[in-house]
């Protein structure tokens, strides 16, 4: 059975992952309204990834005989200045999430919960990937600047992203 400290912290992370999901879906709606369906697709796929993250923590808490506690959600923002501004905000957000995951790992180590630490290792790797992917898009958008043709081509590229759930969860 999981310790109360970790149960509380993992419930907070479920909440944070659902907030991330809502944030990305709100961004997807903004991109759709801006006639950028590829960017809308990318952020919508990310919405699905964040739901997957939330459910991975949810399943883990249940597996460890913890009590799941869903919480009220803050509303995400609804408007941004530009595609570059959206992805700069995404990058900042993911860095914040990395900090949350690292704090969870610190707690698992403090509580000598090796099983939770192994589960969290998956998320630590995932955050490295997420930060790198988003930074790649930020850098491309900086090159695109106000060139509509380049933005159109990037939109087509982001339209190809599909959500593929990991086959072998680490938990
Ligand atoms: Fe759930 Fe984007 O990290």
Short mmCIF file of C-alpha atoms and ligand atoms in Angstrom, two decimals:
data_model
loop_
_atom_site.label_atom_id
_atom_site.label_comp_id
_atom_site.label_asym_id
_atom_site.label_seq_id
_atom_site.Cartn_x
_atom_site.Cartn_y
_atom_site.Cartn_z
CA UNK A 1 0.00 0.00 0.00
CA UNK A 2 1.25 3.45 -0.91
CA UNK A 3 2.12 6.00 1.79
CA UNK A 4 -0.23 8.91 2.38
CA UNK A 5 2.38 11.50 1.35
CA UNK A 6 2.82 9.87 -2.06
CA UNK A 7 -0.91 9.24 -2.45
CA UNK A 8 -1.57 12.96 -1.97
CA UNK A 9 1.25 13.98 -4.32
CA UNK A 10 0.18 11.53 -7.05
CA UNK A 11 -3.41 12.78 -6.82
CA UNK A 12 -2.11 16.33 -7.30
CA UNK A 13 -0.20 15.09 -10.36
CA UNK A 14 -3.34 13.48 -11.82
CA UNK A 15 -4.93 16.91 -11.47
CA UNK A 16 -1.91 18.61 -13.10
CA UNK A 17 -1.99 16.19 -16.05
CA UNK A 18 -5.70 16.82 -16.63
CA UNK A 19 -4.97 20.57 -16.50
CA UNK A 20 -2.28 20.02 -19.15
CA UNK A 21 -4.81 18.08 -21.26
CA UNK A 22 -7.30 20.96 -21.05
CA UNK A 23 -4.59 23.51 -21.82
CA UNK A 24 -3.61 21.66 -25.02
CA UNK A 25 -7.23 21.24 -26.08
CA UNK A 26 -7.80 24.97 -25.59
CA UNK A 27 -4.73 25.60 -27.77
CA UNK A 28 -6.10 23.19 -30.39
CA UNK A 29 -9.33 25.19 -30.50
CA UNK A 30 -7.33 28.43 -30.93
CA UNK A 31 -5.35 26.92 -33.82
CA UNK A 32 -8.54 25.64 -35.48
CA UNK A 33 -10.04 29.12 -35.27
CA UNK A 34 -6.80 30.49 -36.79
CA UNK A 35 -7.16 28.10 -39.79
CA UNK A 36 -4.07 26.12 -38.86
CA UNK A 37 -5.43 22.53 -38.79
CA UNK A 38 -1.98 20.92 -38.58
CA UNK A 39 -1.08 22.87 -35.43
CA UNK A 40 -4.56 22.08 -34.11
CA UNK A 41 -3.87 18.39 -34.76
CA UNK A 42 -0.52 18.50 -32.96
CA UNK A 43 -1.96 20.12 -29.83
CA UNK A 44 -4.99 17.83 -29.90
CA UNK A 45 -2.71 14.77 -30.04
CA UNK A 46 -0.86 16.28 -27.08
CA UNK A 47 -4.24 16.56 -25.28
CA UNK A 48 -4.56 12.80 -25.74
CA UNK A 49 -1.02 12.23 -24.45
CA UNK A 50 -1.77 14.25 -21.31
CA UNK A 51 -4.93 12.23 -20.69
CA UNK A 52 -2.77 9.13 -21.03
CA UNK A 53 -0.35 10.55 -18.44
CA UNK A 54 -3.21 11.29 -16.03
CA UNK A 55 -4.61 7.78 -16.43
CA UNK A 56 -1.18 6.24 -15.96
CA UNK A 57 -0.96 7.90 -12.53
CA UNK A 58 -4.61 6.96 -11.85
CA UNK A 59 -3.99 3.29 -12.68
CA UNK A 60 -0.83 3.30 -10.61
CA UNK A 61 -2.59 4.67 -7.52
CA UNK A 62 -5.27 2.00 -7.82
CA UNK A 63 -2.66 -0.72 -8.32
CA UNK A 64 -0.97 0.43 -5.08
CA UNK A 65 -4.29 0.42 -3.18
CA UNK A 66 -4.32 4.21 -3.03
CA UNK A 67 -7.45 6.35 -3.12
CA UNK A 68 -7.99 8.40 -6.27
CA UNK A 69 -9.17 11.93 -5.58
CA UNK A 70 -10.22 14.00 -8.59
CA UNK A 71 -10.16 17.76 -8.07
CA UNK A 72 -11.72 20.87 -9.57
CA UNK A 73 -9.81 22.24 -12.53
CA UNK A 74 -8.67 25.82 -13.16
CA UNK A 75 -9.81 27.01 -16.60
CA UNK A 76 -6.97 27.17 -19.15
CA UNK A 77 -6.21 30.35 -21.16
CA UNK A 78 -8.12 30.71 -24.42
CA UNK A 79 -6.12 33.22 -26.47
CA UNK A 80 -2.49 33.65 -27.54
CA UNK A 81 -0.63 36.22 -29.61
CA UNK A 82 0.77 33.92 -32.31
CA UNK A 83 1.76 30.28 -33.02
CA UNK A 84 5.24 31.10 -31.66
CA UNK A 85 3.70 32.51 -28.47
CA UNK A 86 1.66 29.29 -28.03
CA UNK A 87 4.74 27.08 -28.31
CA UNK A 88 6.81 29.33 -26.06
CA UNK A 89 4.04 28.96 -23.45
CA UNK A 90 4.00 25.19 -24.03
CA UNK A 91 7.74 25.04 -23.44
CA UNK A 92 7.43 26.99 -20.17
CA UNK A 93 4.57 24.73 -19.12
CA UNK A 94 6.49 21.54 -19.82
CA UNK A 95 9.53 22.80 -17.88
CA UNK A 96 7.14 23.37 -14.95
CA UNK A 97 5.78 19.83 -15.32
CA UNK A 98 9.33 18.46 -15.37
CA UNK A 99 9.82 20.19 -12.00
CA UNK A 100 6.67 18.51 -10.65
CA UNK A 101 7.85 15.08 -11.82
CA UNK A 102 11.30 15.64 -10.31
CA UNK A 103 9.68 16.64 -7.00
CA UNK A 104 7.64 13.42 -7.08
CA UNK A 105 10.83 11.44 -7.63
CA UNK A 106 12.47 13.29 -4.71
CA UNK A 107 9.51 12.30 -2.53
CA UNK A 108 9.63 8.65 -3.68
CA UNK A 109 13.33 8.56 -2.75
CA UNK A 110 12.65 10.23 0.62
CA UNK A 111 9.95 7.66 1.37
CA UNK A 112 12.16 4.79 0.11
CA UNK A 113 9.36 3.86 -2.32
CA UNK A 114 11.46 2.16 -5.00
CA UNK A 115 8.42 0.96 -6.95
CA UNK A 116 7.07 4.51 -7.28
CA UNK A 117 10.55 5.64 -8.31
CA UNK A 118 10.61 3.08 -11.12
CA UNK A 119 7.20 4.20 -12.34
CA UNK A 120 8.32 7.85 -12.21
CA UNK A 121 11.42 7.09 -14.25
CA UNK A 122 9.12 6.67 -17.28
CA UNK A 123 7.83 10.21 -16.75
CA UNK A 124 11.33 11.62 -16.31
CA UNK A 125 12.29 10.22 -19.72
CA UNK A 126 8.98 11.41 -21.19
CA UNK A 127 9.64 14.98 -20.03
CA UNK A 128 13.08 15.00 -21.69
CA UNK A 129 11.35 14.03 -24.95
CA UNK A 130 8.51 16.54 -24.53
CA UNK A 131 10.84 19.47 -23.82
CA UNK A 132 13.03 18.55 -26.81
CA UNK A 133 10.06 18.18 -29.20
CA UNK A 134 8.55 21.49 -28.17
CA UNK A 135 11.87 23.32 -28.30
CA UNK A 136 12.31 21.99 -31.85
CA UNK A 137 8.99 23.55 -32.86
CA UNK A 138 9.82 26.84 -31.11
CA UNK A 139 13.10 27.07 -33.04
CA UNK A 140 11.35 26.33 -36.36
CA UNK A 141 8.70 28.97 -35.66
CA UNK A 142 11.45 31.50 -34.99
CA UNK A 143 12.86 30.72 -38.46
CA UNK A 144 9.39 30.93 -40.04
CA UNK A 145 8.75 34.40 -38.54
CA UNK A 146 6.01 36.04 -40.65
CA UNK A 147 6.49 33.92 -43.76
CA UNK A 148 3.00 32.50 -44.59
CA UNK A 149 4.36 29.89 -47.03
CA UNK A 150 6.74 28.49 -44.41
CA UNK A 151 3.95 28.50 -41.80
CA UNK A 152 1.67 26.63 -44.23
CA UNK A 153 4.38 24.00 -44.82
CA UNK A 154 4.93 23.61 -41.09
CA UNK A 155 1.19 23.24 -40.60
CA UNK A 156 1.19 20.37 -43.09
CA UNK A 157 4.08 18.72 -41.26
CA UNK A 158 2.32 18.95 -37.87
CA UNK A 159 -0.84 17.48 -39.43
CA UNK A 160 0.89 14.11 -39.67
CA UNK A 161 1.25 13.59 -35.89
CA UNK A 162 -0.84 10.73 -34.50
CA UNK A 163 -1.33 9.59 -30.91
CA UNK A 164 0.31 6.23 -30.28
CA UNK A 165 -0.03 4.98 -26.69
CA UNK A 166 3.18 3.38 -25.38
CA UNK A 167 2.95 -0.41 -25.70
CA UNK A 168 4.67 -1.40 -22.46
CA UNK A 169 3.88 0.93 -19.53
CA UNK A 170 6.66 0.93 -16.93
CA UNK A 171 4.26 0.88 -13.96
FE1 LIG B 1 2.21 15.18 -18.93
FE2 LIG B 1 3.33 17.21 -21.05
O1 LIG B 1 3.61 16.14 -19.56
#
